[in-house]
Coordinates of N, CA, C and O and ligand atoms in Angstrom, one line a residue:
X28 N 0.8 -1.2 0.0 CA 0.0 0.0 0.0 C 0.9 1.3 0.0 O 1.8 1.4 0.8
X29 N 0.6 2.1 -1.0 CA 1.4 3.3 -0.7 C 1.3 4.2 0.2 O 0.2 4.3 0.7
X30 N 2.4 5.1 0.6 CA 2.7 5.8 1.4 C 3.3 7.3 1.0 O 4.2 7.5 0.3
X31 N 2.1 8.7 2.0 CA 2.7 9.7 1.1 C 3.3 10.5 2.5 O 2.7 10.3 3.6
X32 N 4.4 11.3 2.5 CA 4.5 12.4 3.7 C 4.2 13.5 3.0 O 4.5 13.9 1.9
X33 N 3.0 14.2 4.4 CA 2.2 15.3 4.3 C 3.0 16.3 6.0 O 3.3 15.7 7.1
X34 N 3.1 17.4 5.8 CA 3.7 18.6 6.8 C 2.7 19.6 6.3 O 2.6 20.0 5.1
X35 N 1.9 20.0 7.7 CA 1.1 21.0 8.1 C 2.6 22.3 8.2 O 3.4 22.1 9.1
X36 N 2.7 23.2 7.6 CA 3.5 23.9 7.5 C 3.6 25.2 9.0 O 2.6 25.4 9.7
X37 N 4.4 25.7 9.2 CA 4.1 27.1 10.6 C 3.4 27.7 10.2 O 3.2 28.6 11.0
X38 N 2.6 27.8 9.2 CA 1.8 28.9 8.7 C 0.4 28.4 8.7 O -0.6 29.0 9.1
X39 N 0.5 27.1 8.3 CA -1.0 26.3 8.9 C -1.0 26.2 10.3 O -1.9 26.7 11.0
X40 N 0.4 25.3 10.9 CA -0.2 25.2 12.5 C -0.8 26.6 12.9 O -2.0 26.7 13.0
X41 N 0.1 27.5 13.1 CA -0.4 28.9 13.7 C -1.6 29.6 13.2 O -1.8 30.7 13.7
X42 N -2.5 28.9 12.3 CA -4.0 29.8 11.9 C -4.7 28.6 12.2 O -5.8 28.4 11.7
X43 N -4.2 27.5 13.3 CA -5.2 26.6 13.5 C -5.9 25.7 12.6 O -7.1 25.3 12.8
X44 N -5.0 25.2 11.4 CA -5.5 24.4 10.3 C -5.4 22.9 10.4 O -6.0 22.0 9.7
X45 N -4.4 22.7 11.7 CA -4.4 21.2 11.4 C -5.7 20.3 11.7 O -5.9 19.1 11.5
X46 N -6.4 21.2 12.3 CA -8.2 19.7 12.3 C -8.5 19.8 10.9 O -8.6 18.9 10.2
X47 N -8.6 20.9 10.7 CA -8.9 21.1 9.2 C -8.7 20.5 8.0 O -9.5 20.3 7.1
X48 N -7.3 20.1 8.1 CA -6.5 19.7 6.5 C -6.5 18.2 7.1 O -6.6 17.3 6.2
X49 N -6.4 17.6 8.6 CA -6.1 16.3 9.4 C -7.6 15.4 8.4 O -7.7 14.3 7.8
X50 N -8.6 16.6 8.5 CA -10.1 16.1 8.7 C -10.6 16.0 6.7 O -11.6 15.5 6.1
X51 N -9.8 16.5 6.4 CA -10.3 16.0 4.9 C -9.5 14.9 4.7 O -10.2 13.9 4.5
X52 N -8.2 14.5 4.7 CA -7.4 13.2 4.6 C -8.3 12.3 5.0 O -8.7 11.4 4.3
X53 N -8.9 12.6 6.7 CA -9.4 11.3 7.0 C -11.1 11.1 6.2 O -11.6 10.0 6.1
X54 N -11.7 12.1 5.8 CA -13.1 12.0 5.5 C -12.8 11.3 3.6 O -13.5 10.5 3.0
X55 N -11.7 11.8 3.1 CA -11.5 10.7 1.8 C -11.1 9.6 2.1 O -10.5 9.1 1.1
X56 N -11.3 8.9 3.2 CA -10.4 7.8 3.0 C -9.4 7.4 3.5 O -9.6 6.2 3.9
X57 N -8.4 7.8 3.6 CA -6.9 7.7 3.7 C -6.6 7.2 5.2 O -7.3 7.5 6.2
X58 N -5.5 6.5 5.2 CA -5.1 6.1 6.5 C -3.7 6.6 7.4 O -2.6 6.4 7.0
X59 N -4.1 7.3 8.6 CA -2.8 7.6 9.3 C -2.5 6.9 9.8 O -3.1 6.1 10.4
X60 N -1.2 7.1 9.6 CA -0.1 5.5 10.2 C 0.9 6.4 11.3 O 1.2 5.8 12.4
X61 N 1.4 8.0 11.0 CA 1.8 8.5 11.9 C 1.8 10.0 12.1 O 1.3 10.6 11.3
X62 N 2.3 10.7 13.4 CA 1.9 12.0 13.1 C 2.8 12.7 14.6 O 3.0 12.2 15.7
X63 N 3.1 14.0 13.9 CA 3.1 14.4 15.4 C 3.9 15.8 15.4 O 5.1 15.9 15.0
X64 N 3.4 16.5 15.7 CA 4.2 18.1 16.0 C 5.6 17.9 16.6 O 6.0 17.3 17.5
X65 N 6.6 19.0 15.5 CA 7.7 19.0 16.0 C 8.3 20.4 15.3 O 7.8 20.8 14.2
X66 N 9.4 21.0 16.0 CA 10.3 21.8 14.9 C 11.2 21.8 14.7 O 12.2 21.6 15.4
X67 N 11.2 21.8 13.3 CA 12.7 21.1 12.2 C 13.5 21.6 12.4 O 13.5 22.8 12.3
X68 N 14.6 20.9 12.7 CA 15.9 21.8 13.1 C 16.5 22.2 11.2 O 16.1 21.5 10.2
X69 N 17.5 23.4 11.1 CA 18.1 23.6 9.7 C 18.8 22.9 9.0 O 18.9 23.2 7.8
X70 N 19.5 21.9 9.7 CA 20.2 20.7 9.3 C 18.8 19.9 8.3 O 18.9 19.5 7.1
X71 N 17.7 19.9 9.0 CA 16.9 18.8 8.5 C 16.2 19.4 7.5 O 16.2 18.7 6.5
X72 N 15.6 20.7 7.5 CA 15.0 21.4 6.8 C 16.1 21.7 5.1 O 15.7 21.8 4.0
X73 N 17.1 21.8 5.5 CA 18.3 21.9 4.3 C 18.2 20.1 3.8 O 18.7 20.1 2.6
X74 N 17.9 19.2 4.0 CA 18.1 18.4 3.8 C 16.9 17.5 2.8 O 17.0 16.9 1.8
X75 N 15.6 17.9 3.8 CA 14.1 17.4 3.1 C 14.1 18.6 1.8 O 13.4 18.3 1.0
X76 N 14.8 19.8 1.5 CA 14.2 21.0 1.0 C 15.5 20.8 -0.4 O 15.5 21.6 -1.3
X77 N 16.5 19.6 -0.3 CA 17.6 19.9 -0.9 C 17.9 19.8 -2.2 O 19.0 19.9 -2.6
X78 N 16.8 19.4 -3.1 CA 16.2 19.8 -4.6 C 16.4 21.4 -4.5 O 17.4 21.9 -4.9
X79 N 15.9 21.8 -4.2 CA 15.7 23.4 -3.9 C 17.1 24.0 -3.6 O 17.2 25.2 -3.8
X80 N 17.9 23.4 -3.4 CA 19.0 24.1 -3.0 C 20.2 25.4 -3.8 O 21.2 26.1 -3.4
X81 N 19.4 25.0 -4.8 CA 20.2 26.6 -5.7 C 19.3 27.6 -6.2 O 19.6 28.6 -6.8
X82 N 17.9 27.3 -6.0 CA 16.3 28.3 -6.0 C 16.9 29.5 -5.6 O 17.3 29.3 -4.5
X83 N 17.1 30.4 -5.9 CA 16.9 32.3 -4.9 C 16.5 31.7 -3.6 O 17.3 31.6 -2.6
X84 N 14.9 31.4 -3.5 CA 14.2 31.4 -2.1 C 14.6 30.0 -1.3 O 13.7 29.5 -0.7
X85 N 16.1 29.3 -1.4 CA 15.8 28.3 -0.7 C 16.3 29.0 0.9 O 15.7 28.4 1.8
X86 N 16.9 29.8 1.3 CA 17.3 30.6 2.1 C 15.9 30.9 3.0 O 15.7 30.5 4.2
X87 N 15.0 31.7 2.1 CA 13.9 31.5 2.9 C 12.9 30.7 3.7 O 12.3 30.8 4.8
X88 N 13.0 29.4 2.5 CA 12.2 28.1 2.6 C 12.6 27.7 3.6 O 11.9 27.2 4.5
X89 N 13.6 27.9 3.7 CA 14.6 26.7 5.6 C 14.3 27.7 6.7 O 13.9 27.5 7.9
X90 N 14.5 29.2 6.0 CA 13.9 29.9 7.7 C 12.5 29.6 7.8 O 12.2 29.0 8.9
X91 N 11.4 30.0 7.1 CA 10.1 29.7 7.0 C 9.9 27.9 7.9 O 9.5 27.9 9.1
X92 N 10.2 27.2 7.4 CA 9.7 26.0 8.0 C 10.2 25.7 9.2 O 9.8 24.8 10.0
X93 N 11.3 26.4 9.5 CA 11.9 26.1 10.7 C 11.5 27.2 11.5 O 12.3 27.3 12.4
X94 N 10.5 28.4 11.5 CA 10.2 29.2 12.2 C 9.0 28.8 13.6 O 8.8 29.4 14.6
X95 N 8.5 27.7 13.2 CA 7.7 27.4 14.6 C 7.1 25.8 14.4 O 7.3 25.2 13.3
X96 N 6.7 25.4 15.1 CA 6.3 24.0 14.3 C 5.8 23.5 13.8 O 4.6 23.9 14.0
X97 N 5.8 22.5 12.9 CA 5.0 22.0 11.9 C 4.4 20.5 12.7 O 4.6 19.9 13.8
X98 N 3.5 20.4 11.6 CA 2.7 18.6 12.0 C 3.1 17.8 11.0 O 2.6 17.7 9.9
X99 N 4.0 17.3 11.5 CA 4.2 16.2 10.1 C 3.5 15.2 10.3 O 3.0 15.2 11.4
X100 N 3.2 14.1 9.3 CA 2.1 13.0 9.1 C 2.4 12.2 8.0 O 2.6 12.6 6.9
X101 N 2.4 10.7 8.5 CA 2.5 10.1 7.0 C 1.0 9.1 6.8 O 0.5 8.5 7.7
X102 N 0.6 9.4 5.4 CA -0.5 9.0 5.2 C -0.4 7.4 4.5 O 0.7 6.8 4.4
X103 N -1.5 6.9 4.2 CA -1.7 5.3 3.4 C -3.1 5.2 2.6 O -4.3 5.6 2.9
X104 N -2.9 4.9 1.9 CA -4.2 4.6 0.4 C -3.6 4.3 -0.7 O -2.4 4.5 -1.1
X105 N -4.3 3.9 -1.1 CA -4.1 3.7 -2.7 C -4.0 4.9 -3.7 O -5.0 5.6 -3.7
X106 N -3.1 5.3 -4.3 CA -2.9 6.9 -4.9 C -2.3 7.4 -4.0 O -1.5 8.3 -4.3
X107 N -2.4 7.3 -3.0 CA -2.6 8.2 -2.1 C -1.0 9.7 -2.3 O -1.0 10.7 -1.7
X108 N -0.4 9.5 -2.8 CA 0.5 10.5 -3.3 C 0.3 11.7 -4.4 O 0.6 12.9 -4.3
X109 N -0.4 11.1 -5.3 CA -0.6 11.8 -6.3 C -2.0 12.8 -6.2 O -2.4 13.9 -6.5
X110 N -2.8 11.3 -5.3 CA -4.3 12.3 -4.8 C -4.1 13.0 -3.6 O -5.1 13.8 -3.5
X111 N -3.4 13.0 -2.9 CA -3.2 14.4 -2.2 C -2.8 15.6 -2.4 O -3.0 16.6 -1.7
X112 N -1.7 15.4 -3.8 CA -1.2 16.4 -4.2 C -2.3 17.2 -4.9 O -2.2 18.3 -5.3
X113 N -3.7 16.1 -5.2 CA -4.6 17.1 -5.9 C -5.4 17.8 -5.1 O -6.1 18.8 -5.4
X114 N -5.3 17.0 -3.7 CA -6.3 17.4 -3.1 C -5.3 19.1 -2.1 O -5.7 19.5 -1.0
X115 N -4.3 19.6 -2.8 CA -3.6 20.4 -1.9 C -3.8 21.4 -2.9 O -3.7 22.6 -2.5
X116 N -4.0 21.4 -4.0 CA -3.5 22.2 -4.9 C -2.3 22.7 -5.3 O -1.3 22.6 -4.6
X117 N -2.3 23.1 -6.3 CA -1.1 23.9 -7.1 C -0.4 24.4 -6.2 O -1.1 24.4 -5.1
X118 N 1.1 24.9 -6.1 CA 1.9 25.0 -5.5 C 1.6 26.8 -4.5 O 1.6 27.2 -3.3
X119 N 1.2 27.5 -6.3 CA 1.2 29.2 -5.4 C -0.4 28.9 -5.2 O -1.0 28.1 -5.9
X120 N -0.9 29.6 -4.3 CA -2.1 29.7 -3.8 C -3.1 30.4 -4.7 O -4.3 30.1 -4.6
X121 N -2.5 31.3 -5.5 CA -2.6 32.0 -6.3 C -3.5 30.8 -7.6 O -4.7 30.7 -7.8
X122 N -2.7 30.2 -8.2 CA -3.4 29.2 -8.8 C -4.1 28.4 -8.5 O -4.9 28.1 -9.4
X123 N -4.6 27.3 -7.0 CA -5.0 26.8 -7.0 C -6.4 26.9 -6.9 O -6.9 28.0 -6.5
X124 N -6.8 26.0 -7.2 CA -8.3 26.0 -7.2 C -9.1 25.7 -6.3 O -8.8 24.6 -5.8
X125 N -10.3 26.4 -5.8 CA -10.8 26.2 -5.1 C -11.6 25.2 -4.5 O -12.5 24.8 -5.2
X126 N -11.4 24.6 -3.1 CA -12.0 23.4 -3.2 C -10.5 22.7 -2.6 O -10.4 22.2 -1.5
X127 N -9.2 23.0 -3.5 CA -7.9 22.4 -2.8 C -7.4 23.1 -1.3 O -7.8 24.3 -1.1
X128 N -6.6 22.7 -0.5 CA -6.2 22.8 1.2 C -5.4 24.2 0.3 O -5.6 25.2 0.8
X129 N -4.7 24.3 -0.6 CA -4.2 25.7 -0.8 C -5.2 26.6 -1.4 O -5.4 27.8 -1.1
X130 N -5.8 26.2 -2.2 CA -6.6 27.1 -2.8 C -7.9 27.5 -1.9 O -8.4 28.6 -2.3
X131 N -8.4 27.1 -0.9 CA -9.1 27.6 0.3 C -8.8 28.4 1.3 O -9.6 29.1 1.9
X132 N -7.3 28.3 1.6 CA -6.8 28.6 2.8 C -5.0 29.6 2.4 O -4.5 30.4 3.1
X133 N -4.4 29.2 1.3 CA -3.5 30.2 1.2 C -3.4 31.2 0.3 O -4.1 30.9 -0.7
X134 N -2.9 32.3 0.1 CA -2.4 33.8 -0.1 C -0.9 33.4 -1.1 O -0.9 33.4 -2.3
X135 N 0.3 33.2 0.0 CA 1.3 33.3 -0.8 C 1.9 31.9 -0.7 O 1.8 31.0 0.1
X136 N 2.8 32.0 -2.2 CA 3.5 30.8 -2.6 C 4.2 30.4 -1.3 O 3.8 29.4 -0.8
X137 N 5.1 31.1 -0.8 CA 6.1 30.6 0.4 C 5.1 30.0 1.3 O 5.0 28.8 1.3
X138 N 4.2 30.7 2.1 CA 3.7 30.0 3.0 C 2.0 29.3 2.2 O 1.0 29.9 2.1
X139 N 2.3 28.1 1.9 CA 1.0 27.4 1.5 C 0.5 26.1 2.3 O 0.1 25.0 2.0
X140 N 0.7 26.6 3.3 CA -0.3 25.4 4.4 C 0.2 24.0 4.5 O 0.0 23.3 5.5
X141 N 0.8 23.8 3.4 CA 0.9 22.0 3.1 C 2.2 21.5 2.8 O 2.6 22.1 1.8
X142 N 2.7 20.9 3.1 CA 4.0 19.8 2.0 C 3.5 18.7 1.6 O 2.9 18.2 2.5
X143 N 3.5 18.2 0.7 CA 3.1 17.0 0.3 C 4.3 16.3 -0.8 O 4.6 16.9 -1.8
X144 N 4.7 15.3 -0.5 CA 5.7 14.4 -1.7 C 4.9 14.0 -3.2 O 3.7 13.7 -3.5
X145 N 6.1 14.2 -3.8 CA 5.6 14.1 -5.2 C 5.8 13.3 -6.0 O 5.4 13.5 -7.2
X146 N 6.6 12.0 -5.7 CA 6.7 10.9 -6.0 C 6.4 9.6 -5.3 O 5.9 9.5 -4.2
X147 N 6.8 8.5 -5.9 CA 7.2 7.3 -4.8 C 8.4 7.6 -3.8 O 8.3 7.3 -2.6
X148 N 9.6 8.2 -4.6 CA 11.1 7.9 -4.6 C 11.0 9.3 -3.3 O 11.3 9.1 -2.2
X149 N 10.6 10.3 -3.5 CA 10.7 11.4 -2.3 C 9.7 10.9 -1.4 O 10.1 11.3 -0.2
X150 N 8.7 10.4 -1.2 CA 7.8 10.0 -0.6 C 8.8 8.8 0.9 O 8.6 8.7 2.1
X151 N 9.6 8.2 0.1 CA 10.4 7.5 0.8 C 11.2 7.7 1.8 O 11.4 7.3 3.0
X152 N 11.7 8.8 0.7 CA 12.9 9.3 1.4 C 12.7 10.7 2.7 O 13.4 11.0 3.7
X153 N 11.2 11.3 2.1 CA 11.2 12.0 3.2 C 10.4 11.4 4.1 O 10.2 12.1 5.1
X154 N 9.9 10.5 4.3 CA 9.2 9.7 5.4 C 10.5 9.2 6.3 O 10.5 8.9 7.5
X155 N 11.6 9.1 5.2 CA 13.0 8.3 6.2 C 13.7 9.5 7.1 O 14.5 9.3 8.0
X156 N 13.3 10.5 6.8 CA 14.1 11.9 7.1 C 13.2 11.9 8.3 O 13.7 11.3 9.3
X157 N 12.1 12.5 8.5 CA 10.8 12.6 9.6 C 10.6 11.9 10.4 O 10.4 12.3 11.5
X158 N 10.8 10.1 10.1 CA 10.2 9.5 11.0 C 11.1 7.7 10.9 O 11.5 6.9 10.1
X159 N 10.9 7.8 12.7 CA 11.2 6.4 12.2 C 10.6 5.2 12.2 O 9.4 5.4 12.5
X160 N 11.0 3.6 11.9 CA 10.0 2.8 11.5 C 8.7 2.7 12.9 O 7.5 2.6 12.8
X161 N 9.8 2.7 14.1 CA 8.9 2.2 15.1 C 7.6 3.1 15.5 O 6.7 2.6 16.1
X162 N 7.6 4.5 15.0 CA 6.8 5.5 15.2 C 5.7 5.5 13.8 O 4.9 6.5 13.8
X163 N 5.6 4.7 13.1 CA 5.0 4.4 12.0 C 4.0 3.4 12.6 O 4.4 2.7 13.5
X164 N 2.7 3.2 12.0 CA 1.5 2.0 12.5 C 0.7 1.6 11.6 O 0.0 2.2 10.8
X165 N 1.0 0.2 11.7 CA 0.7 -0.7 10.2 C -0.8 -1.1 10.7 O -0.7 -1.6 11.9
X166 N -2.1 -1.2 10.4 CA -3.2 -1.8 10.8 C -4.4 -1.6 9.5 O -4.5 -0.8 8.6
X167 N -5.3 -2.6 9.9 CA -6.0 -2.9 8.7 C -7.0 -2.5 9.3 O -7.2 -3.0 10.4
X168 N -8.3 -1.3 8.6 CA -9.7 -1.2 9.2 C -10.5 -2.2 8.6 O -10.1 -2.8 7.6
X169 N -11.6 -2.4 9.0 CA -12.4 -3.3 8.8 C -13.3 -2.6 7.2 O -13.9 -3.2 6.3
X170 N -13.2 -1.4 7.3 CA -14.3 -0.4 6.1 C -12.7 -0.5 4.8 O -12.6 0.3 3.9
X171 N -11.8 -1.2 5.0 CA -10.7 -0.8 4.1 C -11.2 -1.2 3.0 O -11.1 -0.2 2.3
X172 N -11.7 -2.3 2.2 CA -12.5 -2.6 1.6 C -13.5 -2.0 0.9 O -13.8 -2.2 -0.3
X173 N -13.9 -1.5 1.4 CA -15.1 0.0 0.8 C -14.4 1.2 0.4 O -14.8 1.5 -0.7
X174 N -13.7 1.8 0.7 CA -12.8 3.0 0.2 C -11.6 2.5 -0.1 O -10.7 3.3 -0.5
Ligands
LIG213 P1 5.5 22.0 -3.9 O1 5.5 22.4 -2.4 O2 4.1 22.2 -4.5 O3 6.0 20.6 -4.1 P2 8.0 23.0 -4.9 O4 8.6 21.7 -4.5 O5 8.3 23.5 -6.2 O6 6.4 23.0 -4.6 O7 8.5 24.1 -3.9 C1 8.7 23.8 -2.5 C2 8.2 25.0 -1.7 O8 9.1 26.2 -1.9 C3 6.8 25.5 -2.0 O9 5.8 24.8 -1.4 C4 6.9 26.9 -1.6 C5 8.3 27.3 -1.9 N1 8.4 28.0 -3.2 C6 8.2 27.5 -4.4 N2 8.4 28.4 -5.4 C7 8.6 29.5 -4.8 C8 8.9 30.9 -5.2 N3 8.9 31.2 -6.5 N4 9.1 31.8 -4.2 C9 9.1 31.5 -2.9 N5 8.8 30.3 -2.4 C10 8.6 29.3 -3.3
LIG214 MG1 7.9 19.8 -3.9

């Protein structure tokens, strides 16, 4: 079953979004396996962000995420990577569409509420960065079968 990592960004925790964005994951479906508030040290934030690392704004991106805490979370479903990326919207807030966790709730590209992985291969890797195995929870619902 696949596995996606999702981070409620400082810009979401601090406007009170994590029931919010927690509560559509869980109302499509999807299964949490783990979760839990923390703040990223710059080592780690340089590291999950390190695609980015010759961008203009990667400078900002590491102070931004490391400015207060975030909720990281790793999800489970079927798609579940690609369909949360739809269900977040486009990156700037500006484009997304309404209806998406950015396009409802953010303003600017930098702070857009959400991280979400965009492959298998980063999906992996930043689940390996966040979290580790023992803090992860493998279990089968009984309705898994219907959704
Ligand atoms: P996404 O988060 O949709 O995967 P990305 O990986 O291209 O987008 O960029 C990572 C984050 O960097 C993004 O969520 C917000 C920030 N960012 C992207 N483009 C930016 C820009 N032009 N100016 C400032 N921040 C930007
Ligand atoms: Mg990205």
């Amino acid at each position: 079953m696949e596995r996606t990592y999702l981070m409620i960004k400082p810009d979401g925790v601090q406007r009170n979004l994590i029931g919010e964005v927690v509560s559509r994951f869980e109302k499509k479906g999807f299964t949490l396996v783990g979760a839990k508030l923390m703040t990223v040290s710059k080592e780690t934030a340089e590291t999950h962000y390190a695609e980015h690392k010759e961008r203009p704004f990667f400078g900002e991106l590491v102070d931004f995420i490391t400015s207060g805490p975030v909720f990281a979370m790793v999800w489970e479903g079927e798609n579940v990577i690609s369909t949360a990326r739809t269900m977040m919207g486009a990156t700037n807030p500006a484009d997304a569409a309404p209806g998406t966790i950015r396009g409802d709730y953010g303003v600017q590209v930098a702070m857009n509420v959400i991280h979400g992985s965009d492959s298998p291969e980063s999906a992996a890797r930043e689940i390996s960065i966040f979290f580790t195995e023992e803090e992860l929870n493998s279990y089968d619902k009984t309705i898994s079968k219907w959704v």
